[in-house]
PDB file of C-alpha atoms and ligand atoms in Angstrom:
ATOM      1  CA  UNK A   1      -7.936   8.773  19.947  1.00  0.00           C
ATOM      2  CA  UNK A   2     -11.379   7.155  18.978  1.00  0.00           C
ATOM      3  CA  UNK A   3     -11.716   3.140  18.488  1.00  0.00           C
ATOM      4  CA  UNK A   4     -10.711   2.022  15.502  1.00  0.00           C
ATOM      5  CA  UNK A   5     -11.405  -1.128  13.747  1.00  0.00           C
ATOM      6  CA  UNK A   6     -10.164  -1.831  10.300  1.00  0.00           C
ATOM      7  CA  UNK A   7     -12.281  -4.213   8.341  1.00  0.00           C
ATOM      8  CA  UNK A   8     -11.324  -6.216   5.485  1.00  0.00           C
ATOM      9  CA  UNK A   9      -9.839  -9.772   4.160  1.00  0.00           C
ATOM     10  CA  UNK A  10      -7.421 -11.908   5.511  1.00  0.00           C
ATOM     11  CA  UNK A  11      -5.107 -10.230   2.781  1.00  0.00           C
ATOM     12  CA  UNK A  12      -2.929  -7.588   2.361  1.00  0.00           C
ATOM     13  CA  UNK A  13      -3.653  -6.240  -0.741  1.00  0.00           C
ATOM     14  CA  UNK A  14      -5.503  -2.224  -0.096  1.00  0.00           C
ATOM     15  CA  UNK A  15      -5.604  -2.444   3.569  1.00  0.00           C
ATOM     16  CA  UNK A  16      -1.884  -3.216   4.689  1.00  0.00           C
ATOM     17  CA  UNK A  17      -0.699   0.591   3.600  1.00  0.00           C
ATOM     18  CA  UNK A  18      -3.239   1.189   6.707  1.00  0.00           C
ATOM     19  CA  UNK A  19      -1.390  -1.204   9.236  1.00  0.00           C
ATOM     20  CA  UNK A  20       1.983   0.029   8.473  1.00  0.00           C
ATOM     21  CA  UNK A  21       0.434   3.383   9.373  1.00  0.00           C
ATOM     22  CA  UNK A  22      -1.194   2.411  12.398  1.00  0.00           C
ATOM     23  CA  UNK A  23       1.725   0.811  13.182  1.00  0.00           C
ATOM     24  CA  UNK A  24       4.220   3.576  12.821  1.00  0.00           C
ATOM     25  CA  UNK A  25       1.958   5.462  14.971  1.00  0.00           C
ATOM     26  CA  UNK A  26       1.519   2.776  17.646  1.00  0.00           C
ATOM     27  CA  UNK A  27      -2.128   2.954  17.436  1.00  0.00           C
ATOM     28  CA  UNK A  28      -4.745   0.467  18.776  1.00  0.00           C
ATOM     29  CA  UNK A  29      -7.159  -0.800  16.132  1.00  0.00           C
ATOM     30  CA  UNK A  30      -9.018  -4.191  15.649  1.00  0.00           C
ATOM     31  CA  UNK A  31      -7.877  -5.842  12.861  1.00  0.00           C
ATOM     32  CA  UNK A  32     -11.051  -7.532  11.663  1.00  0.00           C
ATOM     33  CA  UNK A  33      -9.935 -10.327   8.835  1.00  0.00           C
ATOM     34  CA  UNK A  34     -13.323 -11.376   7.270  1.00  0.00           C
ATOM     35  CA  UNK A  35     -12.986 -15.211   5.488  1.00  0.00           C
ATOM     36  CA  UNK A  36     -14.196 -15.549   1.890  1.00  0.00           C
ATOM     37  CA  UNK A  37     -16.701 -17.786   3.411  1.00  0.00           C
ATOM     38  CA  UNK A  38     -18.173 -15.117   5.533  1.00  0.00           C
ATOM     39  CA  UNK A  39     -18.380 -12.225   3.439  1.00  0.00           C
ATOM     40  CA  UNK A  40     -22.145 -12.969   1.428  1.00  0.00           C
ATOM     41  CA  UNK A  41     -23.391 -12.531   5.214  1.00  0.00           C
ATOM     42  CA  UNK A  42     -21.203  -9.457   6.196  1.00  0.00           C
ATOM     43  CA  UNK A  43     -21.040  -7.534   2.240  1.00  0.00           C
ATOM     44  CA  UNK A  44     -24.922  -6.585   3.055  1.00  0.00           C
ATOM     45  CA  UNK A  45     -24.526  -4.655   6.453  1.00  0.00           C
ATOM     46  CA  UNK A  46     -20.768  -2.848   5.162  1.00  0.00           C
ATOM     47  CA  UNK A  47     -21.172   0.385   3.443  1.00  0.00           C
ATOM     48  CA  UNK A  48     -21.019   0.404  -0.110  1.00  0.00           C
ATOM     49  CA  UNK A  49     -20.669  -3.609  -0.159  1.00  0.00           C
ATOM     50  CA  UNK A  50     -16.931  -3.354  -0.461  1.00  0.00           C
ATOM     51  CA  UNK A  51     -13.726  -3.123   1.860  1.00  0.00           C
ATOM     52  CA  UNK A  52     -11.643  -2.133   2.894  1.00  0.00           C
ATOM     53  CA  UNK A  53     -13.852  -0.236   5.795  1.00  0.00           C
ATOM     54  CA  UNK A  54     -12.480   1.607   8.693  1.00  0.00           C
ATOM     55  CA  UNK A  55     -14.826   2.030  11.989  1.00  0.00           C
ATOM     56  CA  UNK A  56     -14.112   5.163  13.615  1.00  0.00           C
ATOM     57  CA  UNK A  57     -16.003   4.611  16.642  1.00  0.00           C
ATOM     58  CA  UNK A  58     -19.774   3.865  15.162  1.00  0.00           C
ATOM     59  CA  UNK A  59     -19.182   5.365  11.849  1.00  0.00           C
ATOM     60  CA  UNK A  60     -17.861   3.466   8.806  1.00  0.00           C
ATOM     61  CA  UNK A  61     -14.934   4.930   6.883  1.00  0.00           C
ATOM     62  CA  UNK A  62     -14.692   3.479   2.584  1.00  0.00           C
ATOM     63  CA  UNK A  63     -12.198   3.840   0.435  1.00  0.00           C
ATOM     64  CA  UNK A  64      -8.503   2.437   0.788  1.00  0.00           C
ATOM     65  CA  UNK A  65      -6.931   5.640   0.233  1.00  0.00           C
ATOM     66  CA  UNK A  66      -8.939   7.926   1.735  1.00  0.00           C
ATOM     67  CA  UNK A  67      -8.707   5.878   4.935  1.00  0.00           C
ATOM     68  CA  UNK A  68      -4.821   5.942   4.827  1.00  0.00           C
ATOM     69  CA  UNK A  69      -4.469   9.592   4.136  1.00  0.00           C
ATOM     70  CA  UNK A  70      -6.735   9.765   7.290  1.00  0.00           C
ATOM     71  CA  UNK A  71      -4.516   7.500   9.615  1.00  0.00           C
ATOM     72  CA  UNK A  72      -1.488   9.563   8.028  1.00  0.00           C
ATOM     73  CA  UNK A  73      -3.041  12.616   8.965  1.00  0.00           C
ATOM     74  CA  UNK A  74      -3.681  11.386  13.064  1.00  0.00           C
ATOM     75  CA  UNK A  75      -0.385  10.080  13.019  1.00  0.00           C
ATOM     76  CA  UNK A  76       1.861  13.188  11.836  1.00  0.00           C
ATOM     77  CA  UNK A  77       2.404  11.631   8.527  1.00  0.00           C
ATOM     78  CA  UNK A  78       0.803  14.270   6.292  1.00  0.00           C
ATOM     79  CA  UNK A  79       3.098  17.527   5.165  1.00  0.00           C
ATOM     80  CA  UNK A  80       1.557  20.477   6.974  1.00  0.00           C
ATOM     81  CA  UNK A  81       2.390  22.324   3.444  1.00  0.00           C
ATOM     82  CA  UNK A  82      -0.853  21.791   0.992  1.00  0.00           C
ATOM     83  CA  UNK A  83       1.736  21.616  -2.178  1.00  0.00           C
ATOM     84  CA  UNK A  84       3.634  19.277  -0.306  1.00  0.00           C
ATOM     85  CA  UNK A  85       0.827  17.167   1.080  1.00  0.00           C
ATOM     86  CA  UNK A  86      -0.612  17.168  -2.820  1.00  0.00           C
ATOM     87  CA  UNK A  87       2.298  15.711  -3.876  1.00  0.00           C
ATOM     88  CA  UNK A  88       1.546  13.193  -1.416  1.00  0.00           C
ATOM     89  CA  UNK A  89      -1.894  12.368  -3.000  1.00  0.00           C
ATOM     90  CA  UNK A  90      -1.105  12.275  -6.419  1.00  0.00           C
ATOM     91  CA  UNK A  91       1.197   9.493  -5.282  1.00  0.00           C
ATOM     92  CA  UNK A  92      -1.015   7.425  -3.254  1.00  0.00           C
ATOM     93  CA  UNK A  93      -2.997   7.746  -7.109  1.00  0.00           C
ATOM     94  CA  UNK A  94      -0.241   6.937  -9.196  1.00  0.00           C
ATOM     95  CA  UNK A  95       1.042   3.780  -7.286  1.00  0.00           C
ATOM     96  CA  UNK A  96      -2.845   2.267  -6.946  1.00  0.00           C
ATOM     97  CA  UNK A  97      -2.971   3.108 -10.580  1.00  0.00           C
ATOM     98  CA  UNK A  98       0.507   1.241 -11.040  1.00  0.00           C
ATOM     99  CA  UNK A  99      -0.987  -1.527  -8.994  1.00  0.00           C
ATOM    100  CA  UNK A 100      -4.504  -1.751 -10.431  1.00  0.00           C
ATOM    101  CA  UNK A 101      -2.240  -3.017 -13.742  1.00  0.00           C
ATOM    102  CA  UNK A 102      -0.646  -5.340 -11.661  1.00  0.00           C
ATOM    103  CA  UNK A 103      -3.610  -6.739 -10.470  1.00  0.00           C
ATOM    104  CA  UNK A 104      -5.037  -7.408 -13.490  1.00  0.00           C
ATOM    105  CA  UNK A 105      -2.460  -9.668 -14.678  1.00  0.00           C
ATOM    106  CA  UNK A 106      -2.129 -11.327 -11.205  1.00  0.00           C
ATOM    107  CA  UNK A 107      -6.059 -12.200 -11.155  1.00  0.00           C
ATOM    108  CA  UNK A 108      -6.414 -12.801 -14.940  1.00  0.00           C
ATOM    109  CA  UNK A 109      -6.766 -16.621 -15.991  1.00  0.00           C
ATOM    110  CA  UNK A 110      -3.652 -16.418 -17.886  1.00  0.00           C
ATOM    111  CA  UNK A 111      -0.831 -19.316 -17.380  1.00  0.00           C
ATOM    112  CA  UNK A 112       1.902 -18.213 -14.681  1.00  0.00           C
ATOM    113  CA  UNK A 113       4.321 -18.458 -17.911  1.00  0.00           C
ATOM    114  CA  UNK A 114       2.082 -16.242 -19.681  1.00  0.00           C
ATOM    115  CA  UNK A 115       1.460 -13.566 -16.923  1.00  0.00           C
ATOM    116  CA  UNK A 116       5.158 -13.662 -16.219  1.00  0.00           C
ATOM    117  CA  UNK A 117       5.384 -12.864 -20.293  1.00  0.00           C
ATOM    118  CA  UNK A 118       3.111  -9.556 -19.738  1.00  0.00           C
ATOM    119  CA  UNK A 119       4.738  -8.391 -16.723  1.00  0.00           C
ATOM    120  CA  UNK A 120       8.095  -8.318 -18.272  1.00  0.00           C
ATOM    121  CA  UNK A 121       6.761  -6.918 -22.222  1.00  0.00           C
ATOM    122  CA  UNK A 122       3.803  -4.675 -20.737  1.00  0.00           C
ATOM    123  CA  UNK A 123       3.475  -4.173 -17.358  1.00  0.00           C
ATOM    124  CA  UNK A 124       6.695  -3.331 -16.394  1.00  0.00           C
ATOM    125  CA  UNK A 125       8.161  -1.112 -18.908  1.00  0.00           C
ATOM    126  CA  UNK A 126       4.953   1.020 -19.474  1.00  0.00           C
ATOM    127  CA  UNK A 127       3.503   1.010 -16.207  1.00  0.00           C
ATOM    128  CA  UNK A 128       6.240   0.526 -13.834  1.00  0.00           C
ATOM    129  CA  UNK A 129       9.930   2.028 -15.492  1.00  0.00           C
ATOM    130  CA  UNK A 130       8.159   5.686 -15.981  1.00  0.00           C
ATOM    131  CA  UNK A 131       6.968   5.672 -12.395  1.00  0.00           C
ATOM    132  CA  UNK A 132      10.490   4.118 -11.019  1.00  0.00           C
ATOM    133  CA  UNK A 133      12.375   6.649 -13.147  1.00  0.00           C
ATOM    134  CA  UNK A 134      10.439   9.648 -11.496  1.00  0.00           C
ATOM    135  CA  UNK A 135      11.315   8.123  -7.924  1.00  0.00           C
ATOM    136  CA  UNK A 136      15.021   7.526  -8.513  1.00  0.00           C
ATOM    137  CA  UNK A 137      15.810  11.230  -9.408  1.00  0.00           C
ATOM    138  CA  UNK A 138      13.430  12.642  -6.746  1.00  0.00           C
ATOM    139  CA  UNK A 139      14.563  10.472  -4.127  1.00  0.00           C
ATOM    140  CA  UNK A 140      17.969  11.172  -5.211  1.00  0.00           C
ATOM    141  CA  UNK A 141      17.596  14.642  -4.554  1.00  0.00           C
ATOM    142  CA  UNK A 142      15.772  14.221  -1.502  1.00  0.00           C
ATOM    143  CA  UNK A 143      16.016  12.682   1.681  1.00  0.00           C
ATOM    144  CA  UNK A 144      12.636  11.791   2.003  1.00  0.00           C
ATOM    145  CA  UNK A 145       9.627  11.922  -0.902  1.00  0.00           C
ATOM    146  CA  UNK A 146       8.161  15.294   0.807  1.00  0.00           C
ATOM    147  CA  UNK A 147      11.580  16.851   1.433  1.00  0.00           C
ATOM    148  CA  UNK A 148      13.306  16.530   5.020  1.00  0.00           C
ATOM    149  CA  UNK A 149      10.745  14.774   7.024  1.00  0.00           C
ATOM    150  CA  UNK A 150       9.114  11.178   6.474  1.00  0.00           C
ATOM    151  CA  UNK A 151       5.680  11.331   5.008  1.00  0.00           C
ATOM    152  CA  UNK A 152       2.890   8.625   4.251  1.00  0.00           C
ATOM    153  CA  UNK A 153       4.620   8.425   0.875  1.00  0.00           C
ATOM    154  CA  UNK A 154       7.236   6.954   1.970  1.00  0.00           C
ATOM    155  CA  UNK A 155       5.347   3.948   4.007  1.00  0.00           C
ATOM    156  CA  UNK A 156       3.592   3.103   0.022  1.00  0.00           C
ATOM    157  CA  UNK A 157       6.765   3.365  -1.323  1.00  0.00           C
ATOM    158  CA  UNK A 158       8.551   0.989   0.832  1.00  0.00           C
ATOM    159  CA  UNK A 159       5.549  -1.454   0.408  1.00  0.00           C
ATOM    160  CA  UNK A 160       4.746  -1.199  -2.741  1.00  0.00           C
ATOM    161  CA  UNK A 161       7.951  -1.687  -4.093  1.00  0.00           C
ATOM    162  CA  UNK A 162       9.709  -3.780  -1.078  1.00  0.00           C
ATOM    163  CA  UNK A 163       6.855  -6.392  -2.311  1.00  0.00           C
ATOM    164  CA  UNK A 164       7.616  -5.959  -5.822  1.00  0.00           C
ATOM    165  CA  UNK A 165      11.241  -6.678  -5.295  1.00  0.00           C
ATOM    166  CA  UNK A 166      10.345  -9.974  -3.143  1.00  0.00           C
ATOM    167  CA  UNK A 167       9.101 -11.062  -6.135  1.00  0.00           C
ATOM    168  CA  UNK A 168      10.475  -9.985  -9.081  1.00  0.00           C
ATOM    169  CA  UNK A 169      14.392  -8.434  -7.303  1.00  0.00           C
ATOM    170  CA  UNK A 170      15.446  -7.142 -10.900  1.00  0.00           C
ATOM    171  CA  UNK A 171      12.352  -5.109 -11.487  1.00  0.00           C
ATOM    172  CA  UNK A 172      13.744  -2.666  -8.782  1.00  0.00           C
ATOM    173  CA  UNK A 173      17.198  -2.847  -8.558  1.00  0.00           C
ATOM    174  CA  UNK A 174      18.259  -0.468 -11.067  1.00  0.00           C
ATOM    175  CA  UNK A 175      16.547   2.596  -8.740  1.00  0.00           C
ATOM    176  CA  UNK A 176      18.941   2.098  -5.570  1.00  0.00           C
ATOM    177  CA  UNK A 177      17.639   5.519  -4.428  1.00  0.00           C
ATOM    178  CA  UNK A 178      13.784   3.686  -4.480  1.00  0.00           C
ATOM    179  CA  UNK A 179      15.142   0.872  -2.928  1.00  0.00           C
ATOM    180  CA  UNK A 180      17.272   2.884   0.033  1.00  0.00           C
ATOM    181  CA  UNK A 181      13.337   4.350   1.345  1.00  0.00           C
ATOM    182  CA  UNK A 182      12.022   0.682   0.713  1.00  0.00           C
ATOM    183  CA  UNK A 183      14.990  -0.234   3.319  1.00  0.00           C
ATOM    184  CA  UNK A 184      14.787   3.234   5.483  1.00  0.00           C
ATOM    185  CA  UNK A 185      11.115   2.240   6.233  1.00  0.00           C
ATOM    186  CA  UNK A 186      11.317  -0.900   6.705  1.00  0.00           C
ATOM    187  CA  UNK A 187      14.209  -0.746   9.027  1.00  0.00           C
ATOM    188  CA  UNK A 188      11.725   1.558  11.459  1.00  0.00           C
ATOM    189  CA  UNK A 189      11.497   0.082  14.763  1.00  0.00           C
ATOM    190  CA  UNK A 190       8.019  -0.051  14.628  1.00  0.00           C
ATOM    191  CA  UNK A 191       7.103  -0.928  10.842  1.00  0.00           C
ATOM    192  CA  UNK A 192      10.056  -3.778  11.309  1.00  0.00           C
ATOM    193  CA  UNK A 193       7.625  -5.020  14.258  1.00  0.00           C
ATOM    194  CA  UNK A 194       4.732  -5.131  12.306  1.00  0.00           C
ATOM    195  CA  UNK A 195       6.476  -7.358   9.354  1.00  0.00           C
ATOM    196  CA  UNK A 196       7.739 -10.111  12.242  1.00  0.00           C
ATOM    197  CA  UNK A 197       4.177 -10.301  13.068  1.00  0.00           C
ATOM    198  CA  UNK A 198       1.813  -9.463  10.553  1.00  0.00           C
ATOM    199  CA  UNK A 199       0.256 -12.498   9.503  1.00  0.00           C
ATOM    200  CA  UNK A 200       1.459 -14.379   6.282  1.00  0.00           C
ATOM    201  CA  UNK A 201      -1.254 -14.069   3.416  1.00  0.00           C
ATOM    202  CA  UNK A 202      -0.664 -14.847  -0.608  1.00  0.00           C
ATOM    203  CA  UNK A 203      -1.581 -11.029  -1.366  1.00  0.00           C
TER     204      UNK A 203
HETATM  205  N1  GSH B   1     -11.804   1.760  -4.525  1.00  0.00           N
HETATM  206  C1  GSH B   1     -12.030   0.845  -3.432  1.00  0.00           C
HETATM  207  C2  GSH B   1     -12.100  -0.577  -3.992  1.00  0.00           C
HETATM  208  C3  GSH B   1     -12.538  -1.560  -2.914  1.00  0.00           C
HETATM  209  C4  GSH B   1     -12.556  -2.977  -3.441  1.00  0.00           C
HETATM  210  O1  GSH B   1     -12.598  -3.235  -4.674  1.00  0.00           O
HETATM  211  N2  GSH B   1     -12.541  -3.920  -2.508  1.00  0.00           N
HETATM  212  C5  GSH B   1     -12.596  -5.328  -2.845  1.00  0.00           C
HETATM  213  C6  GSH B   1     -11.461  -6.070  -2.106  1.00  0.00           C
HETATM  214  S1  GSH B   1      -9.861  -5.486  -2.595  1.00  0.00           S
HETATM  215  C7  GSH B   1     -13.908  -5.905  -2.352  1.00  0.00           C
HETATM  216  O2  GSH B   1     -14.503  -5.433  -1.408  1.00  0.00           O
HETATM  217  N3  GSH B   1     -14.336  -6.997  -3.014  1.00  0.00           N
HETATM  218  C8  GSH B   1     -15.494  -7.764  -2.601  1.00  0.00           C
HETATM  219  C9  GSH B   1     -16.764  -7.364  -3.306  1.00  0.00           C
HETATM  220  O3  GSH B   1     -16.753  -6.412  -4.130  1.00  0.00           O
HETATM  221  O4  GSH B   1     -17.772  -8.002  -3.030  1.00  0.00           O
HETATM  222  C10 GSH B   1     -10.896   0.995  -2.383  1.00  0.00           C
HETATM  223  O5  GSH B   1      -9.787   1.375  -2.774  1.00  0.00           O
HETATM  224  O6  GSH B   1     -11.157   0.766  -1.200  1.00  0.00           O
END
């Protein structure tokens, strides 16, 4: 495999879907946590001015979620069947959508009483219950989100949601079938790894 180096804050937020990966393939990478203090020095000289970024030897990968779709692909976590591996994408789009709404309350300059108001009356009823309600039945039906094997949709799922339910437990309680891939995933020998020693950030 080439060198990898993974560039972005000391956060989670749209680079950790890549460390699960690269950890549930039990790949080498350098995991390059840039402080807010460095980054007017560094934004100039990364493509695009924005992270995450992945190295892939010499050459600079952008994009969150075109990154992790690549990492899923080198480590066997992309369904060889196009349908299936569609599926897959429009996801990875629908969660970063479901997220981007998230965000937006998280980073606004609302009180924590107020944002807690808008995550309960907006955010999670129109954003999140339509997406949950989707996951319960399929996951219901299904072993895994693709079908019979474990797919890259399954590592968002698990944390995406698992960090959801941290945080707000009755958000996604009512999907047990949601919550039983949060807890598959996380309980992979690997993934569970990472979590002991990933290192502890706000986002
Ligand atoms: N669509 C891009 C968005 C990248 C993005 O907005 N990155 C933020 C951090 S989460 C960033 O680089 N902010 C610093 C800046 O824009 O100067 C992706 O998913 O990678």
């Amino acid at each position: 495999m080439p060198e990898y180096k993974l560039i972005y804050f000391n956060a989670r937020g749209r680079a950790e879907l890549t460390r699960w990966l690269f950890a549930y393939g039990g790949v080498n990478y350098v995991d390059e946590r840039i402080t807010r203090e460095e980054w007017p020095d560094k934004k100039p000289n990364i493509p695009g001015g924005r992270v995450p970024v992945l190295m892939i030897g010499d050459k600079p990968l952008p994009q969150s979620l075109a990154i992790a779709r690549y990492v899923a692909k080198e480590v066997g976590l992309v369904p060889e069947d196009n349908l299936k591996a569609a599926y897959c994408d429009a996801l990875a789009d629908t969660l970063a959508e479901m997220m981007g709404k998230v965000y937006e309350v998280m980073m606004s300059s609302k009180t924590e009483e107020e944002k807690n108001q808008l995550f309960k009356d907006e955010v999670y009823p129109k954003a999140m219950v339509p997406v949950l309600t989707r996951l319960q039945k399929r996951l219901s039906e299904n072993e895994w989100f693709a079908g019979d094997k474990i797919s890259w949709s399954d590592i968002m799922i698990s944390l995406v949601f698992g960090e959801i339910h941290k945080k707000k437990t009755e958000f996604i309680d009512p999907f047990p079938a949601v919550m039983g891939i949060v807890n598959k995933v996380r309980a992979l020998p690997k993934i569970k790894d990472w979590i002991a020693k990933a290192p502890e950030t706000q986002f």
